[in-house]
Coordinates of C-alpha atoms in Angstrom, one line a residue:
M745 CA 95.6 83.1 110.2
N746 CA 94.2 84.6 113.5
L747 CA 91.0 84.1 115.4
F748 CA 89.9 86.3 118.3
P749 CA 86.7 87.4 119.9
K750 CA 85.0 90.7 119.4
L751 CA 82.9 91.8 122.4
V752 CA 80.0 94.2 122.0
V753 CA 79.5 96.4 125.0
N754 CA 77.3 99.3 126.0
D755 CA 80.2 101.6 127.0
A756 CA 83.5 100.8 125.2
R757 CA 85.5 103.4 127.0
R758 CA 84.6 102.0 130.4
A759 CA 85.2 98.5 129.1
I760 CA 88.7 99.4 128.0
E761 CA 89.4 100.9 131.4
F762 CA 87.9 97.7 133.1
Y763 CA 90.0 95.2 131.0
T764 CA 93.1 97.3 131.4
T765 CA 92.8 97.3 135.2
A766 CA 91.6 93.7 135.6
F767 CA 93.9 92.1 133.1
G768 CA 96.6 94.6 132.1
V769 CA 95.6 94.6 128.4
K770 CA 97.4 97.0 126.0
E771 CA 95.4 98.9 123.4
T772 CA 97.0 98.6 120.0
E773 CA 94.5 100.3 117.7
L774 CA 91.3 102.3 118.0
F775 CA 88.8 103.3 115.5
E776 CA 85.8 105.5 116.3
T777 CA 82.9 107.4 114.7
P778 CA 83.0 111.2 114.5
D779 CA 80.7 111.3 117.6
G780 CA 83.2 109.2 119.6
K781 CA 81.6 105.7 119.5
V782 CA 84.2 103.0 119.4
V783 CA 83.7 100.8 116.3
N784 CA 86.8 98.7 116.9
V785 CA 89.6 98.7 119.5
R786 CA 92.2 95.9 119.6
L787 CA 93.4 94.8 123.0
V788 CA 96.3 92.6 123.7
L789 CA 96.7 90.2 126.6
G790 CA 99.9 88.2 126.4
D791 CA 99.7 86.3 123.1
L792 CA 95.9 86.9 122.8
D793 CA 94.2 89.7 120.9
F794 CA 90.6 90.6 121.3
T795 CA 88.5 93.5 120.1
L796 CA 85.5 95.3 121.3
K797 CA 83.1 97.9 120.1
D798 CA 80.2 100.0 121.4
E799 CA 76.8 98.5 120.7
D800 CA 74.9 100.0 117.8
S801 CA 71.8 99.3 115.6
V802 CA 73.5 96.3 114.1
D803 CA 75.3 94.7 117.1
A804 CA 73.6 94.6 120.5
A805 CA 75.5 94.1 123.8
P806 CA 74.5 90.9 125.7
G807 CA 71.6 91.2 128.2
L808 CA 71.6 89.8 131.7
D809 CA 69.5 86.9 130.7
G810 CA 72.5 85.1 129.2
P811 CA 75.7 85.7 127.3
P812 CA 76.2 84.6 123.7
V813 CA 79.8 83.5 124.7
I814 CA 81.6 82.4 127.9
I815 CA 85.2 83.5 127.9
H816 CA 87.7 81.1 129.5
L817 CA 90.8 82.9 130.8
E818 CA 93.8 81.0 132.4
A819 CA 95.9 83.0 134.8
P820 CA 98.6 82.1 137.3
D821 CA 96.6 83.7 140.2
P822 CA 92.9 83.5 139.3
D823 CA 91.9 84.8 142.7
A824 CA 93.9 88.0 142.1
V825 CA 92.3 88.4 138.7
G826 CA 88.9 87.8 140.1
A827 CA 89.5 90.4 142.9
R828 CA 90.5 93.0 140.3
M829 CA 87.5 92.2 138.2
E830 CA 85.2 92.6 141.2
A831 CA 86.9 95.8 142.2
G832 CA 86.1 97.1 138.7
G833 CA 82.4 96.2 138.9
A834 CA 82.2 92.5 137.9
T835 CA 79.7 90.3 139.7
L836 CA 80.8 86.9 141.1
V837 CA 78.7 84.1 139.6
F838 CA 80.6 81.1 141.1
P839 CA 83.1 81.6 143.8
F840 CA 86.8 80.7 143.3
E841 CA 87.3 77.2 144.6
D842 CA 89.5 74.2 144.0
H843 CA 88.1 71.5 141.7
P844 CA 89.6 68.3 140.3
Y845 CA 90.3 70.2 137.1
G846 CA 91.9 73.2 138.9
R847 CA 91.1 76.4 140.8
M848 CA 88.6 78.6 139.2
G849 CA 85.7 81.0 139.5
R850 CA 83.2 82.6 137.2
L851 CA 82.3 86.3 137.0
R852 CA 80.0 88.5 134.9
D853 CA 81.8 91.7 133.8
P854 CA 79.9 95.1 134.0
F855 CA 79.0 94.6 130.3
G856 CA 77.3 91.3 130.5
H857 CA 80.1 89.0 129.4
V858 CA 80.8 85.9 131.5
W859 CA 84.4 84.9 132.3
I860 CA 85.7 81.7 133.7
V861 CA 89.0 82.5 135.3
R862 CA 91.0 79.3 135.9
E863 CA 94.4 78.7 137.3
T864 CA 97.0 78.1 134.6
D865 CA 98.0 74.4 134.4
G866 CA 100.9 73.9 136.8
G867 CA 99.9 76.9 139.0

């Protein structure tokens, strides 16, 4: 059994590029409509798979008034991940700071999804 998120975005090609640059994801499968809209692309990040698709009349991308999901990503160097995300067009929501529960920051990617990027336990 597997469970993974599916992100709905307003430009799947650009999202694939963003997540590849920011996180180093690998694309493992891609399905699209005859007119080139992505209906499913599977992306792999370490042991995690997630999928995304272009928005359509059934599934809308999140708006800027609030995401339906906040994604929590643990990384050995959250500041570096955050910098790559910002370089790709993400907006910093909360700066990267040390907290009693670890170093972390929060960003909104160019597609409306909010990511908490936290230092992996043990640095």
